[in-house]
mmCIF file of C-alpha atoms and ligand atoms in Angstrom:
data_model
loop_
_atom_site.group_PDB
_atom_site.id
_atom_site.type_symbol
_atom_site.label_atom_id
_atom_site.label_comp_id
_atom_site.label_asym_id
_atom_site.label_seq_id
_atom_site.Cartn_x
_atom_site.Cartn_y
_atom_site.Cartn_z
ATOM 1 C CA MET G 1 0.502 -12.606 0.462
ATOM 2 C CA GLU G 2 -1.278 -15.962 0.188
ATOM 3 C CA GLU G 3 -4.295 -14.638 -1.890
ATOM 4 C CA LEU G 4 -1.614 -13.931 -4.950
ATOM 5 C CA ARG G 5 -0.996 -17.543 -4.982
ATOM 6 C CA ASP G 6 -1.776 -19.117 -8.648
ATOM 7 C CA LYS G 7 -2.870 -15.557 -9.874
ATOM 8 C CA ALA G 8 -1.981 -15.074 -13.598
ATOM 9 C CA VAL G 9 0.065 -11.957 -13.815
ATOM 10 C CA LEU G 10 1.630 -10.071 -17.038
ATOM 11 C CA ILE G 11 4.280 -7.697 -16.596
ATOM 12 C CA THR G 12 5.589 -5.460 -19.330
ATOM 13 C CA GLY G 13 9.326 -4.491 -19.519
ATOM 14 C CA GLY G 14 9.835 -7.805 -17.276
ATOM 15 C CA GLY G 15 13.332 -8.029 -18.392
ATOM 16 C CA GLY G 16 14.411 -4.768 -16.675
ATOM 17 C CA GLY G 17 15.418 -3.616 -13.038
ATOM 18 C CA ILE G 18 11.528 -2.773 -11.731
ATOM 19 C CA GLY G 19 9.950 -5.510 -13.848
ATOM 20 C CA ARG G 20 12.293 -8.248 -12.960
ATOM 21 C CA ALA G 21 12.208 -7.327 -9.356
ATOM 22 C CA THR G 22 8.391 -7.420 -9.527
ATOM 23 C CA ALA G 23 8.288 -10.689 -11.311
ATOM 24 C CA LEU G 24 10.550 -12.379 -8.585
ATOM 25 C CA ALA G 25 8.527 -10.808 -5.886
ATOM 26 C CA PHE G 26 4.926 -12.055 -7.563
ATOM 27 C CA ALA G 27 6.796 -15.650 -7.895
ATOM 28 C CA ARG G 28 7.831 -15.717 -4.374
ATOM 29 C CA ALA G 29 4.092 -15.199 -3.525
ATOM 30 C CA GLY G 30 2.991 -18.118 -5.745
ATOM 31 C CA ALA G 31 1.685 -16.171 -8.814
ATOM 32 C CA ARG G 32 2.324 -17.316 -12.446
ATOM 33 C CA LEU G 33 3.682 -14.877 -14.809
ATOM 34 C CA MET G 34 4.154 -13.920 -18.370
ATOM 35 C CA LEU G 35 6.784 -11.405 -19.328
ATOM 36 C CA GLY G 36 6.701 -9.199 -22.419
ATOM 37 C CA ASP G 37 9.815 -7.141 -23.309
ATOM 38 C CA LEU G 38 11.492 -5.722 -26.282
ATOM 39 C CA ASP G 39 14.510 -7.307 -25.326
ATOM 40 C CA LEU G 40 13.761 -11.038 -25.185
ATOM 41 C CA GLU G 41 17.033 -12.193 -23.761
ATOM 42 C CA ALA G 42 16.528 -10.066 -20.849
ATOM 43 C CA ALA G 43 12.653 -11.347 -20.355
ATOM 44 C CA GLU G 44 14.207 -14.845 -20.573
ATOM 45 C CA GLU G 45 16.800 -14.216 -18.243
ATOM 46 C CA THR G 46 13.851 -12.986 -15.626
ATOM 47 C CA ALA G 47 11.896 -16.279 -16.362
ATOM 48 C CA ARG G 48 15.108 -18.455 -15.630
ATOM 49 C CA GLN G 49 15.322 -16.662 -12.093
ATOM 50 C CA VAL G 50 11.784 -17.256 -11.529
ATOM 51 C CA ALA G 51 12.139 -21.060 -12.465
ATOM 52 C CA ALA G 52 15.302 -21.143 -10.136
ATOM 53 C CA ILE G 53 12.870 -20.313 -7.315
ATOM 54 C CA GLY G 54 10.362 -22.557 -8.190
ATOM 55 C CA GLY G 55 8.168 -20.300 -10.074
ATOM 56 C CA GLU G 56 6.469 -20.246 -13.614
ATOM 57 C CA ALA G 57 7.219 -17.510 -16.114
ATOM 58 C CA HIS G 58 6.922 -17.085 -19.803
ATOM 59 C CA ALA G 59 8.678 -14.883 -21.711
ATOM 60 C CA THR G 60 7.922 -13.239 -25.205
ATOM 61 C CA ARG G 61 9.213 -10.298 -27.197
ATOM 62 C CA CYS G 62 6.615 -7.298 -27.559
ATOM 63 C CA ASP G 63 6.962 -3.601 -28.367
ATOM 64 C CA VAL G 64 4.377 -2.070 -26.386
ATOM 65 C CA SER G 65 4.529 0.941 -28.581
ATOM 66 C CA ARG G 66 2.822 -1.229 -31.396
ATOM 67 C CA PRO G 67 -0.990 -1.453 -30.749
ATOM 68 C CA GLU G 68 -1.137 -5.117 -32.301
ATOM 69 C CA GLU G 69 1.847 -6.220 -30.317
ATOM 70 C CA ALA G 70 0.396 -5.151 -27.001
ATOM 71 C CA GLU G 71 -2.950 -6.671 -27.998
ATOM 72 C CA ALA G 72 -1.095 -9.761 -29.072
ATOM 73 C CA LEU G 73 0.646 -10.128 -25.687
ATOM 74 C CA VAL G 74 -2.311 -9.707 -23.678
ATOM 75 C CA ARG G 75 -3.800 -12.539 -25.621
ATOM 76 C CA GLU G 76 -0.961 -14.536 -25.231
ATOM 77 C CA ALA G 77 -0.886 -13.965 -21.337
ATOM 78 C CA ALA G 78 -4.591 -14.945 -21.250
ATOM 79 C CA ALA G 79 -4.072 -18.090 -23.252
ATOM 80 C CA ARG G 80 -0.745 -19.330 -21.627
ATOM 81 C CA LEU G 81 -1.979 -18.707 -18.141
ATOM 82 C CA GLY G 82 -5.412 -19.612 -18.552
ATOM 83 C CA ARG G 83 -6.845 -16.281 -17.523
ATOM 84 C CA LEU G 84 -5.446 -12.627 -16.407
ATOM 85 C CA ASP G 85 -5.955 -11.476 -12.755
ATOM 86 C CA CYS G 86 -3.219 -8.694 -12.758
ATOM 87 C CA ALA G 87 -1.211 -6.551 -14.938
ATOM 88 C CA VAL G 88 1.858 -4.272 -14.480
ATOM 89 C CA ASN G 89 2.507 -2.068 -17.374
ATOM 90 C CA ASN G 90 5.991 -1.116 -16.488
ATOM 91 C CA ALA G 91 8.007 -1.077 -19.900
ATOM 92 C CA GLY G 92 9.375 2.403 -20.450
ATOM 93 C CA ILE G 93 12.484 4.346 -21.783
ATOM 94 C CA GLU G 94 14.428 6.996 -19.835
ATOM 95 C CA ALA G 95 14.116 10.861 -20.383
ATOM 96 C CA SER G 96 16.688 12.238 -22.972
ATOM 97 C CA GLN G 97 18.098 15.067 -21.075
ATOM 98 C CA GLU G 98 17.431 17.849 -23.332
ATOM 99 C CA SER G 99 15.901 20.905 -22.831
ATOM 100 C CA THR G 100 12.254 21.397 -24.224
ATOM 101 C CA ALA G 101 13.406 24.000 -26.836
ATOM 102 C CA ARG G 102 15.907 21.577 -28.314
ATOM 103 C CA LEU G 103 13.981 18.230 -27.876
ATOM 104 C CA PRO G 104 14.043 16.680 -31.210
ATOM 105 C CA VAL G 105 10.580 15.599 -32.477
ATOM 106 C CA GLU G 106 11.437 12.101 -32.945
ATOM 107 C CA THR G 107 12.531 11.813 -29.296
ATOM 108 C CA TRP G 108 9.144 13.258 -28.095
ATOM 109 C CA GLU G 109 7.361 10.893 -30.329
ATOM 110 C CA ARG G 110 9.296 7.817 -29.339
ATOM 111 C CA THR G 111 8.998 8.596 -25.603
ATOM 112 C CA ILE G 112 5.304 9.285 -25.979
ATOM 113 C CA ALA G 113 4.466 6.038 -27.959
ATOM 114 C CA ILE G 114 6.536 3.895 -25.437
ATOM 115 C CA ASN G 115 5.726 5.689 -22.024
ATOM 116 C CA LEU G 116 1.883 6.706 -22.705
ATOM 117 C CA SER G 117 0.804 5.228 -25.641
ATOM 118 C CA GLY G 118 2.386 1.857 -24.763
ATOM 119 C CA VAL G 119 0.343 1.713 -21.290
ATOM 120 C CA PHE G 120 -3.107 2.735 -23.028
ATOM 121 C CA TYR G 121 -2.724 0.107 -25.441
ATOM 122 C CA CYS G 122 -1.746 -2.680 -22.962
ATOM 123 C CA MET G 123 -4.204 -1.523 -20.604
ATOM 124 C CA ARG G 124 -7.089 -1.471 -23.159
ATOM 125 C CA ALA G 125 -6.589 -5.048 -23.826
ATOM 126 C CA GLU G 126 -6.046 -5.804 -20.338
ATOM 127 C CA LEU G 127 -9.658 -4.169 -19.407
ATOM 128 C CA ALA G 128 -11.210 -6.206 -22.108
ATOM 129 C CA ALA G 129 -9.481 -9.482 -20.857
ATOM 130 C CA MET G 130 -10.551 -8.889 -17.306
ATOM 131 C CA ARG G 131 -13.974 -7.805 -17.832
ATOM 132 C CA ALA G 132 -15.766 -10.937 -16.956
ATOM 133 C CA SER G 133 -14.143 -11.822 -13.839
ATOM 134 C CA GLY G 134 -12.216 -8.700 -12.403
ATOM 135 C CA GLY G 135 -8.516 -7.991 -11.669
ATOM 136 C CA ALA G 136 -5.904 -5.509 -10.603
ATOM 137 C CA ILE G 137 -3.714 -3.399 -13.205
ATOM 138 C CA VAL G 138 -0.832 -1.333 -11.677
ATOM 139 C CA ASN G 139 0.694 1.312 -14.338
ATOM 140 C CA ILE G 140 4.346 2.120 -13.264
ATOM 141 C CA ALA G 141 4.397 6.262 -13.597
ATOM 142 C CA SER G 142 7.165 8.047 -11.608
ATOM 143 C CA VAL G 143 7.390 10.843 -9.276
ATOM 144 C CA LEU G 144 7.920 12.652 -12.510
ATOM 145 C CA GLY G 145 4.274 12.102 -13.099
ATOM 146 C CA LEU G 146 3.723 14.590 -10.320
ATOM 147 C CA VAL G 147 6.217 17.075 -10.758
ATOM 148 C CA GLY G 148 8.434 18.327 -13.117
ATOM 149 C CA PHE G 149 12.068 17.846 -13.853
ATOM 150 C CA ALA G 150 14.431 19.993 -16.213
ATOM 151 C CA GLY G 151 15.408 18.091 -19.580
ATOM 152 C CA ALA G 152 12.712 15.677 -19.234
ATOM 153 C CA ALA G 153 9.851 17.190 -21.161
ATOM 154 C CA ALA G 154 8.870 14.160 -22.986
ATOM 155 C CA TYR G 155 9.207 11.812 -20.050
ATOM 156 C CA VAL G 156 7.405 13.859 -17.675
ATOM 157 C CA ALA G 157 4.466 14.675 -19.829
ATOM 158 C CA ALA G 158 4.153 10.862 -20.576
ATOM 159 C CA LYS G 159 4.326 10.067 -16.887
ATOM 160 C CA HIS G 160 1.684 12.842 -15.912
ATOM 161 C CA GLY G 161 -0.504 11.182 -18.732
ATOM 162 C CA VAL G 162 -0.211 7.833 -17.430
ATOM 163 C CA ILE G 163 -1.628 8.973 -14.197
ATOM 164 C CA GLY G 164 -4.664 10.675 -15.795
ATOM 165 C CA LEU G 165 -5.180 7.418 -17.801
ATOM 166 C CA THR G 166 -5.077 5.402 -14.475
ATOM 167 C CA LYS G 167 -7.764 7.556 -12.649
ATOM 168 C CA VAL G 168 -10.163 7.414 -15.918
ATOM 169 C CA ALA G 169 -9.912 3.688 -16.387
ATOM 170 C CA ALA G 170 -10.157 3.348 -12.525
ATOM 171 C CA ILE G 171 -13.721 5.174 -12.564
ATOM 172 C CA GLU G 172 -14.869 3.475 -15.470
ATOM 173 C CA PHE G 173 -13.945 -0.131 -14.576
ATOM 174 C CA ALA G 174 -14.472 0.125 -10.660
ATOM 175 C CA ALA G 175 -18.087 -1.478 -10.870
ATOM 176 C CA ARG G 176 -16.721 -4.013 -12.866
ATOM 177 C CA GLY G 177 -14.330 -5.395 -9.978
ATOM 178 C CA ILE G 178 -11.268 -3.917 -11.737
ATOM 179 C CA ARG G 179 -9.175 -1.901 -9.874
ATOM 180 C CA VAL G 180 -6.479 0.356 -11.819
ATOM 181 C CA ASN G 181 -3.740 2.286 -9.730
ATOM 182 C CA ALA G 182 -0.150 3.908 -10.603
ATOM 183 C CA VAL G 183 3.219 3.452 -8.546
ATOM 184 C CA CYS G 184 5.331 6.618 -8.475
ATOM 185 C CA PRO G 185 8.654 5.843 -7.973
ATOM 186 C CA GLY G 186 11.650 8.126 -6.968
ATOM 187 C CA PHE G 187 14.933 7.327 -8.640
ATOM 188 C CA VAL G 188 15.545 3.612 -8.646
ATOM 189 C CA GLU G 189 18.709 1.674 -8.907
ATOM 190 C CA THR G 190 18.043 0.006 -12.632
ATOM 191 C CA PRO G 191 20.000 -0.315 -15.657
ATOM 192 C CA MET G 192 17.771 2.752 -16.737
ATOM 193 C CA LEU G 193 19.740 5.022 -14.379
ATOM 194 C CA GLU G 194 22.995 3.514 -15.257
ATOM 195 C CA ARG G 195 22.322 4.509 -19.093
ATOM 196 C CA VAL G 196 21.566 8.074 -17.970
ATOM 197 C CA GLY G 197 24.647 8.080 -16.150
ATOM 198 C CA VAL G 198 23.173 8.692 -12.542
ATOM 199 C CA THR G 199 25.016 5.370 -11.190
ATOM 200 C CA SER G 200 28.016 5.398 -13.208
ATOM 201 C CA ASP G 201 29.251 9.039 -12.227
ATOM 202 C CA ALA G 202 29.594 9.599 -8.193
ATOM 203 C CA GLU G 203 28.999 13.174 -8.287
ATOM 204 C CA ARG G 204 25.633 12.823 -10.389
ATOM 205 C CA ARG G 205 24.642 9.961 -8.110
ATOM 206 C CA ALA G 206 25.137 11.863 -4.637
ATOM 207 C CA LEU G 207 23.282 14.940 -6.561
ATOM 208 C CA ILE G 208 20.143 12.783 -7.307
ATOM 209 C CA GLU G 209 20.378 10.757 -4.077
ATOM 210 C CA GLY G 210 20.210 14.322 -2.252
ATOM 211 C CA LEU G 211 17.001 15.068 -3.964
ATOM 212 C CA HIS G 212 15.586 12.194 -1.711
ATOM 213 C CA PRO G 213 15.162 12.788 2.072
ATOM 214 C CA ILE G 214 16.179 9.470 2.584
ATOM 215 C CA ASN G 215 19.421 10.090 0.749
ATOM 216 C CA ARG G 216 19.894 7.233 -1.344
ATOM 217 C CA LEU G 217 18.341 5.548 -4.460
ATOM 218 C CA GLY G 218 15.475 3.225 -4.023
ATOM 219 C CA ARG G 219 15.806 -0.480 -4.817
ATOM 220 C CA PRO G 220 13.726 -2.065 -7.288
ATOM 221 C CA GLU G 221 12.451 -4.645 -4.529
ATOM 222 C CA GLU G 222 10.847 -1.706 -2.948
ATOM 223 C CA ILE G 223 8.940 -0.671 -5.976
ATOM 224 C CA ALA G 224 7.828 -4.285 -6.262
ATOM 225 C CA GLY G 225 6.444 -4.449 -2.807
ATOM 226 C CA ALA G 226 4.009 -1.526 -3.794
ATOM 227 C CA VAL G 227 2.927 -3.175 -6.790
ATOM 228 C CA LEU G 228 1.904 -6.400 -5.008
ATOM 229 C CA TYR G 229 0.233 -4.495 -2.291
ATOM 230 C CA LEU G 230 -1.783 -2.714 -4.890
ATOM 231 C CA CYS G 231 -2.552 -6.170 -6.441
ATOM 232 C CA SER G 232 -3.496 -7.906 -3.124
ATOM 233 C CA ASP G 233 -6.733 -7.783 -1.103
ATOM 234 C CA ALA G 234 -5.166 -5.520 1.205
ATOM 235 C CA ALA G 235 -5.917 -2.794 -1.476
ATOM 236 C CA SER G 236 -9.377 -3.927 -2.146
ATOM 237 C CA PHE G 237 -10.812 -0.304 -1.419
ATOM 238 C CA VAL G 238 -7.783 1.338 -3.400
ATOM 239 C CA THR G 239 -8.378 2.193 -6.788
ATOM 240 C CA GLY G 240 -7.493 5.515 -9.123
ATOM 241 C CA HIS G 241 -4.318 6.037 -6.680
ATOM 242 C CA ALA G 242 -1.030 7.156 -7.541
ATOM 243 C CA LEU G 243 1.023 5.665 -4.821
ATOM 244 C CA VAL G 244 4.421 7.427 -4.373
ATOM 245 C CA VAL G 245 7.177 5.234 -3.306
ATOM 246 C CA ASP G 246 10.066 7.868 -3.342
ATOM 247 C CA GLY G 247 12.162 8.216 -0.225
ATOM 248 C CA GLY G 248 10.305 11.566 0.241
ATOM 249 C CA TYR G 249 11.339 13.055 -3.171
ATOM 250 C CA THR G 250 7.871 14.721 -3.366
ATOM 251 C CA ALA G 251 7.364 15.459 0.113
ATOM 252 C CA ARG G 252 9.288 19.087 -0.027
HETATM 253 N N1 NAD I 301 14.773 3.527 -12.630
HETATM 254 C C1 NAD I 301 13.964 4.656 -12.335
HETATM 255 O O1 NAD I 301 14.472 5.363 -11.528
HETATM 256 C C2 NAD I 301 12.568 4.872 -12.396
HETATM 257 C C3 NAD I 301 11.989 5.803 -11.479
HETATM 258 C C4 NAD I 301 10.759 6.251 -11.835
HETATM 259 C C5 NAD I 301 9.920 5.420 -12.648
HETATM 260 N N2 NAD I 301 10.497 4.530 -13.768
HETATM 261 C C6 NAD I 301 9.828 3.506 -14.428
HETATM 262 O O2 NAD I 301 9.787 2.401 -14.287
HETATM 263 C C7 NAD I 301 9.820 1.688 -15.358
HETATM 264 C C8 NAD I 301 10.583 0.454 -15.149
HETATM 265 O O3 NAD I 301 12.161 1.275 -15.255
HETATM 266 P P1 NAD I 301 13.525 0.608 -15.092
HETATM 267 O O4 NAD I 301 14.078 1.645 -14.422
HETATM 268 O O5 NAD I 301 13.007 -0.953 -14.512
HETATM 269 O O6 NAD I 301 14.116 0.452 -16.460
HETATM 270 P P2 NAD I 301 14.805 -0.734 -17.288
HETATM 271 O O7 NAD I 301 15.479 0.149 -18.483
HETATM 272 O O8 NAD I 301 15.795 -1.390 -16.182
HETATM 273 O O9 NAD I 301 13.591 -1.679 -17.407
HETATM 274 C C9 NAD I 301 13.001 -1.290 -18.577
HETATM 275 C C10 NAD I 301 12.410 -2.498 -19.467
HETATM 276 O O10 NAD I 301 11.520 -1.952 -20.454
HETATM 277 C C11 NAD I 301 11.797 -2.455 -21.545
HETATM 278 N N3 NAD I 301 11.208 -1.948 -23.019
HETATM 279 C C12 NAD I 301 11.615 -0.581 -23.179
HETATM 280 N N4 NAD I 301 10.990 -0.529 -24.441
HETATM 281 C C13 NAD I 301 10.009 -1.238 -24.246
HETATM 282 C C14 NAD I 301 8.858 -1.343 -25.419
HETATM 283 N N5 NAD I 301 8.878 -0.473 -26.229
HETATM 284 N N6 NAD I 301 8.292 -2.642 -25.340
HETATM 285 C C15 NAD I 301 8.347 -3.540 -24.263
HETATM 286 N N7 NAD I 301 9.540 -3.276 -23.524
HETATM 287 C C16 NAD I 301 10.168 -2.273 -23.451
HETATM 288 C C17 NAD I 301 13.470 -2.676 -22.005
HETATM 289 O O11 NAD I 301 13.771 -3.808 -22.619
HETATM 290 C C18 NAD I 301 13.562 -3.040 -20.261
HETATM 291 O O12 NAD I 301 13.892 -4.547 -20.044
HETATM 292 C C19 NAD I 301 9.664 2.274 -16.478
HETATM 293 O O13 NAD I 301 8.310 2.689 -16.693
HETATM 294 C C20 NAD I 301 10.388 3.980 -15.762
HETATM 295 O O14 NAD I 301 9.916 4.921 -16.551
HETATM 296 C C21 NAD I 301 11.886 4.208 -13.272
#
């Protein structure tokens, strides 16, 4: 994708599975990157991997659930890269796996704060930064932004909210040349799935794989491909869309 060469791209959660794969895919396309993550060391490791393939990436610590930190991250991205062309709001935490009746209020609030409000805080600042020259924003939602999943009330609510937020911003900013889309991955092999015991337990893994007609977990690179497409000129007429990349999870 030659048109992504030299583009200034911000990725939140750039130290993790999907964020890191997306950073490397953008770097291969010649884009310049700002990576924000709660885990600075992880973001720095991604930056090292980007440098190793000849790319440019800056890493900084940021908690997207704090509005002032989200704003500072966008400011820093625009300052270090000279402008902001694309933003990928990817930072997120996993579902807590408790029934709705027993879900602690603190877990609900933390999940909403990071997975929904964090996207809003970042996007608010990104839209302002892109106002003059246009751009593309991609929010990482989930298939659980489209359908329910037992034991994931806060996560499912947050991801449904991300898709709603995506549609509203897309409508509001279409005339200003800013496209806003979401990607809805099925279950993807990342550290997140290891933490919730999907990839560390053979039986659980087989069960989750079976929910996807393709009968395997997604690879982070497969999500990165969709993000790059939505940021590219090939998607110039695509906005307000929630692109499912799920091995058929939502097809049945
Ligand atoms: N892995 C999956 O199966 C899957 C499926 C659908 C959607 N997603 C979504 O994709 C995104 C990336 O997930 P992943 O699987 O790569 O997870 P991951 O845990 O590998 O990476 C997430 C990254 O976000 C960072 N992060 C967490 N809280 C943060 C905060 N408050 N501020 C800034 N950074 C923070 C983490 O440090 C980590 O580097 C998430 O939004 C997740 O909900 C994942």
